[in-house]
Amino acid sequence: MVEGMAKQTGGPDELRADLAAAIERGEFRLEYQPVVRLGGGQVVGAEALVRWRHPRRGTIPPNDFLPLAEEAGLIDGIGQFVLDQAARAAATWPRTNERPGFVSVNVVPVQLNKPGAAARMLRTIGDAGLEPRLLTVELTSGVVGEAHAVEAALEELREAGVGVALDDFGMATSLADLKRLPVDQVKLAREFVGAINGPAEESAFALSLISIADVRGVDVVAKGVESREQAWRLAELGCRYGQGFFFSKPLGATGVLAVLRQGTLRG
């Protein structure tokens, strides 16, 4: 995230005032960052990332507007847009057994903590023509406080075939979330990935987290992979998947389709 972006784009009150009309104006767009199998380099899917292209302020990063959207009660509308667009794009992606071509979308607990949330999500991807098994929902950590309703929604999604990932694994309350929630995958926080080739005491944290995930029987995707050395070390420690600038920056719909057709990314 660019330092000072919020200052350049105006204060929170101004951004909050513009958010309500942003969807109707078509100011949001998606980019996709490929997820790669470490070692072989096969592109197995991509994470959908939302961007806000403000007509006066330029591109506003998600960390500057998603917390405001949640505070203002607008996160459901943005989340619906992301899910709909990502599902429609992913429904056209090429697939093989080695490259399933899944798409993952980020959700916050409040999006699932409502009656009928899972049914609405399943209806959206069904309308888009995407098989449930090809969608993964990435849940932000800190769910335990409202885990009952969220857990019920996640169970309904999993029963339909949707994958569930826990984002930023290793940060905040993610270990408690992993213990409590029905999770298929964890996204190893970039802070641990960045230290993977550092001093032994720092890289040991990543190894411990990967081991915990392995004991729980869930896959690990390393976020923020930026070098060949990191990719090699992560694979050596048992991490199966990675994403980051070493493989590819986030791409538009045309770009990620070309990468999926290409099939491999080796950095």
Tab-separated table of N, CA, C and O in Angstrom, residues 33-36 46-49 102-106 136-141 164-171 174 178 183-193 209-210 213 218-224 239 241-244:
chain	number	residue	atom	x	y	z
A	33	GLN	N	-4.915	-11.650	-8.960
A	33	GLN	CA	-3.531	-12.071	-8.781
A	33	GLN	C	-3.462	-13.594	-8.821
A	33	GLN	O	-4.097	-14.281	-8.013
A	34	PRO	N	-2.677	-14.129	-9.766
A	34	PRO	CA	-2.593	-15.592	-9.899
A	34	PRO	C	-2.060	-16.280	-8.646
A	34	PRO	O	-1.206	-15.748	-7.934
A	35	VAL	N	-2.577	-17.469	-8.396
A	35	VAL	CA	-2.093	-18.358	-7.342
A	35	VAL	C	-1.386	-19.523	-8.033
A	35	VAL	O	-1.949	-20.146	-8.945
A	36	VAL	N	-0.150	-19.804	-7.607
A	36	VAL	CA	0.731	-20.726	-8.320
A	36	VAL	C	1.118	-21.892	-7.418
A	36	VAL	O	1.348	-21.720	-6.217
A	46	ALA	N	-6.833	-17.698	-9.066
A	46	ALA	CA	-6.481	-16.299	-8.856
A	46	ALA	C	-7.369	-15.700	-7.780
A	46	ALA	O	-8.527	-16.120	-7.601
A	47	GLU	N	-6.817	-14.722	-7.072
A	47	GLU	CA	-7.582	-13.976	-6.077
A	47	GLU	C	-8.118	-12.693	-6.699
A	47	GLU	O	-7.375	-11.945	-7.346
A	48	ALA	N	-9.410	-12.434	-6.521
A	48	ALA	CA	-10.024	-11.210	-7.022
A	48	ALA	C	-9.773	-10.072	-6.029
A	48	ALA	O	-10.003	-10.221	-4.829
A	49	LEU	N	-9.299	-8.951	-6.544
A	49	LEU	CA	-8.968	-7.784	-5.725
A	49	LEU	C	-9.734	-6.577	-6.248
A	49	LEU	O	-9.663	-6.262	-7.444
A	102	PHE	N	-9.701	-21.913	-10.000
A	102	PHE	CA	-10.637	-21.358	-9.023
A	102	PHE	C	-10.446	-19.853	-8.897
A	102	PHE	O	-9.393	-19.308	-9.242
A	103	VAL	N	-11.456	-19.171	-8.405
A	103	VAL	CA	-11.337	-17.759	-8.059
A	103	VAL	C	-11.639	-17.613	-6.572
A	103	VAL	O	-12.523	-18.282	-6.038
A	104	SER	N	-10.871	-16.782	-5.884
A	104	SER	CA	-11.137	-16.521	-4.479
A	104	SER	C	-11.550	-15.068	-4.297
A	104	SER	O	-11.035	-14.180	-4.985
A	105	VAL	N	-12.509	-14.855	-3.406
A	105	VAL	CA	-12.995	-13.506	-3.114
A	105	VAL	C	-12.915	-13.280	-1.610
A	105	VAL	O	-13.124	-14.197	-0.820
A	106	ASN	N	-12.607	-12.063	-1.214
A	106	ASN	CA	-12.488	-11.727	0.192
A	106	ASN	C	-13.841	-11.341	0.774
A	106	ASN	O	-14.605	-10.599	0.139
A	136	THR	N	-13.611	-19.900	-3.883
A	136	THR	CA	-13.108	-19.931	-2.512
A	136	THR	C	-13.404	-18.590	-1.873
A	136	THR	O	-13.131	-17.543	-2.475
A	137	VAL	N	-13.979	-18.597	-0.681
A	137	VAL	CA	-14.176	-17.352	0.056
A	137	VAL	C	-13.038	-17.209	1.059
A	137	VAL	O	-12.731	-18.141	1.803
A	138	GLU	N	-12.396	-16.043	1.023
A	138	GLU	CA	-11.292	-15.752	1.940
A	138	GLU	C	-11.824	-14.880	3.062
A	138	GLU	O	-12.258	-13.754	2.835
A	139	LEU	N	-11.776	-15.417	4.256
A	139	LEU	CA	-12.355	-14.738	5.403
A	139	LEU	C	-11.271	-14.011	6.186
A	139	LEU	O	-10.225	-14.590	6.499
A	140	THR	N	-11.515	-12.740	6.492
A	140	THR	CA	-10.584	-12.010	7.342
A	140	THR	C	-10.608	-12.593	8.738
A	140	THR	O	-11.610	-13.163	9.176
A	141	SER	N	-9.498	-12.468	9.447
A	141	SER	CA	-9.405	-13.040	10.787
A	141	SER	C	-10.196	-12.206	11.786
A	141	SER	O	-10.642	-11.105	11.498
A	164	VAL	N	-13.206	-22.650	1.636
A	164	VAL	CA	-13.111	-21.600	2.657
A	164	VAL	C	-11.646	-21.424	3.036
A	164	VAL	O	-10.969	-22.386	3.408
A	165	ALA	N	-11.158	-20.185	2.916
A	165	ALA	CA	-9.777	-19.869	3.280
A	165	ALA	C	-9.769	-18.847	4.404
A	165	ALA	O	-10.656	-17.991	4.494
A	166	LEU	N	-8.755	-18.931	5.249
A	166	LEU	CA	-8.564	-17.974	6.324
A	166	LEU	C	-7.405	-17.061	5.928
A	166	LEU	O	-6.277	-17.516	5.751
A	167	ASP	N	-7.700	-15.777	5.767
A	167	ASP	CA	-6.707	-14.824	5.283
A	167	ASP	C	-5.766	-14.398	6.410
A	167	ASP	O	-6.111	-14.449	7.586
A	168	ASP	N	-4.573	-13.951	6.010
A	168	ASP	CA	-3.572	-13.420	6.955
A	168	ASP	C	-3.328	-14.361	8.127
A	168	ASP	O	-3.333	-13.957	9.297
A	169	PHE	N	-3.095	-15.616	7.801
A	169	PHE	CA	-2.871	-16.621	8.836
A	169	PHE	C	-1.602	-16.289	9.620
A	169	PHE	O	-0.549	-16.009	9.054
A	170	GLY	N	-1.714	-16.345	10.932
A	170	GLY	CA	-0.615	-16.027	11.822
A	170	GLY	C	-0.783	-14.686	12.500
A	170	GLY	O	-0.100	-14.383	13.480
A	171	MET	N	-1.706	-13.867	12.000
A	171	MET	CA	-1.934	-12.550	12.573
A	171	MET	C	-3.184	-12.570	13.458
A	171	MET	O	-4.107	-13.360	13.261
A	174	SER	N	-6.163	-15.399	14.203
A	174	SER	CA	-6.345	-16.414	13.172
A	174	SER	C	-6.167	-17.843	13.689
A	174	SER	O	-6.788	-18.771	13.170
A	178	LEU	N	-8.899	-20.721	13.137
A	178	LEU	CA	-8.606	-22.007	12.499
A	178	LEU	C	-9.137	-23.167	13.329
A	178	LEU	O	-9.639	-24.153	12.796
A	183	VAL	N	-12.439	-24.674	7.771
A	183	VAL	CA	-11.494	-24.043	6.849
A	183	VAL	C	-10.793	-25.105	6.006
A	183	VAL	O	-10.409	-26.161	6.511
A	184	ASP	N	-10.623	-24.824	4.702
A	184	ASP	CA	-9.915	-25.724	3.799
A	184	ASP	C	-8.496	-25.241	3.505
A	184	ASP	O	-7.642	-26.019	3.075
A	185	GLN	N	-8.272	-23.932	3.704
A	185	GLN	CA	-7.034	-23.321	3.252
A	185	GLN	C	-6.704	-22.134	4.149
A	185	GLN	O	-7.614	-21.478	4.670
A	186	VAL	N	-5.413	-21.855	4.336
A	186	VAL	CA	-5.004	-20.638	5.020
A	186	VAL	C	-4.066	-19.855	4.109
A	186	VAL	O	-3.305	-20.440	3.327
A	187	LYS	N	-4.126	-18.533	4.229
A	187	LYS	CA	-3.237	-17.657	3.471
A	187	LYS	C	-2.186	-17.130	4.445
A	187	LYS	O	-2.486	-16.318	5.325
A	188	LEU	N	-0.963	-17.620	4.316
A	188	LEU	CA	0.117	-17.236	5.222
A	188	LEU	C	0.420	-15.752	5.062
A	188	LEU	O	0.714	-15.283	3.950
A	189	ALA	N	0.347	-15.003	6.156
A	189	ALA	CA	0.529	-13.554	6.108
A	189	ALA	C	1.900	-13.188	5.547
A	189	ALA	O	2.906	-13.849	5.822
A	190	ARG	N	1.921	-12.098	4.766
A	190	ARG	CA	3.153	-11.700	4.088
A	190	ARG	C	4.265	-11.345	5.075
A	190	ARG	O	5.448	-11.416	4.719
A	191	GLU	N	3.919	-10.957	6.290
A	191	GLU	CA	4.953	-10.656	7.283
A	191	GLU	C	5.843	-11.871	7.544
A	191	GLU	O	7.055	-11.736	7.736
A	192	PHE	N	5.256	-13.062	7.551
A	192	PHE	CA	6.022	-14.281	7.786
A	192	PHE	C	6.752	-14.727	6.521
A	192	PHE	O	7.859	-15.262	6.600
A	193	VAL	N	6.136	-14.491	5.381
A	193	VAL	CA	6.791	-14.828	4.118
A	193	VAL	C	8.041	-13.974	3.935
A	193	VAL	O	9.096	-14.466	3.502
A	209	LEU	N	3.746	-22.206	11.611
A	209	LEU	CA	2.403	-21.977	11.076
A	209	LEU	C	2.059	-22.990	9.988
A	209	LEU	O	0.929	-23.498	9.929
A	210	ILE	N	3.030	-23.278	9.127
A	210	ILE	CA	2.792	-24.278	8.080
A	210	ILE	C	2.535	-25.641	8.710
A	210	ILE	O	1.656	-26.398	8.270
A	213	ALA	N	-1.025	-25.788	10.140
A	213	ALA	CA	-1.996	-25.982	9.061
A	213	ALA	C	-1.977	-27.426	8.570
A	213	ALA	O	-3.032	-28.016	8.291
A	218	VAL	N	-5.156	-28.626	6.207
A	218	VAL	CA	-5.545	-27.568	5.274
A	218	VAL	C	-4.344	-27.130	4.452
A	218	VAL	O	-3.192	-27.220	4.897
A	219	ASP	N	-4.594	-26.674	3.225
A	219	ASP	CA	-3.537	-26.180	2.353
A	219	ASP	C	-3.058	-24.808	2.812
A	219	ASP	O	-3.809	-24.042	3.427
A	220	VAL	N	-1.812	-24.480	2.460
A	220	VAL	CA	-1.242	-23.174	2.772
A	220	VAL	C	-0.900	-22.462	1.469
A	220	VAL	O	-0.238	-23.030	0.595
A	221	VAL	N	-1.357	-21.212	1.351
A	221	VAL	CA	-0.972	-20.325	0.255
A	221	VAL	C	-0.169	-19.186	0.865
A	221	VAL	O	-0.645	-18.495	1.771
A	222	ALA	N	1.064	-18.988	0.406
A	222	ALA	CA	1.907	-17.915	0.916
A	222	ALA	C	1.612	-16.632	0.143
A	222	ALA	O	1.660	-16.616	-1.088
A	223	LYS	N	1.302	-15.558	0.861
A	223	LYS	CA	1.047	-14.263	0.242
A	223	LYS	C	2.337	-13.447	0.155
A	223	LYS	O	3.212	-13.578	1.001
A	224	GLY	N	2.427	-12.605	-0.858
A	224	GLY	CA	3.536	-11.670	-0.938
A	224	GLY	C	4.873	-12.301	-1.252
A	224	GLY	O	5.915	-11.818	-0.783
A	239	CYS	N	5.010	-25.665	2.125
A	239	CYS	CA	3.948	-24.809	1.606
A	239	CYS	C	3.715	-25.153	0.142
A	239	CYS	O	4.665	-25.178	-0.653
A	241	TYR	N	1.440	-23.647	-2.177
A	241	TYR	CA	1.021	-22.624	-3.133
A	241	TYR	C	1.532	-21.246	-2.720
A	241	TYR	O	1.820	-20.993	-1.548
A	242	GLY	N	1.622	-20.350	-3.701
A	242	GLY	CA	2.062	-18.996	-3.408
A	242	GLY	C	1.488	-18.000	-4.399
A	242	GLY	O	1.047	-18.359	-5.495
A	243	GLN	N	1.496	-16.744	-4.001
A	243	GLN	CA	1.128	-15.654	-4.890
A	243	GLN	C	1.940	-14.431	-4.485
A	243	GLN	O	2.342	-14.289	-3.339
A	244	GLY	N	2.207	-13.573	-5.441
A	244	GLY	CA	2.999	-12.393	-5.153
A	244	GLY	C	3.670	-11.870	-6.401
A	244	GLY	O	3.590	-12.463	-7.480
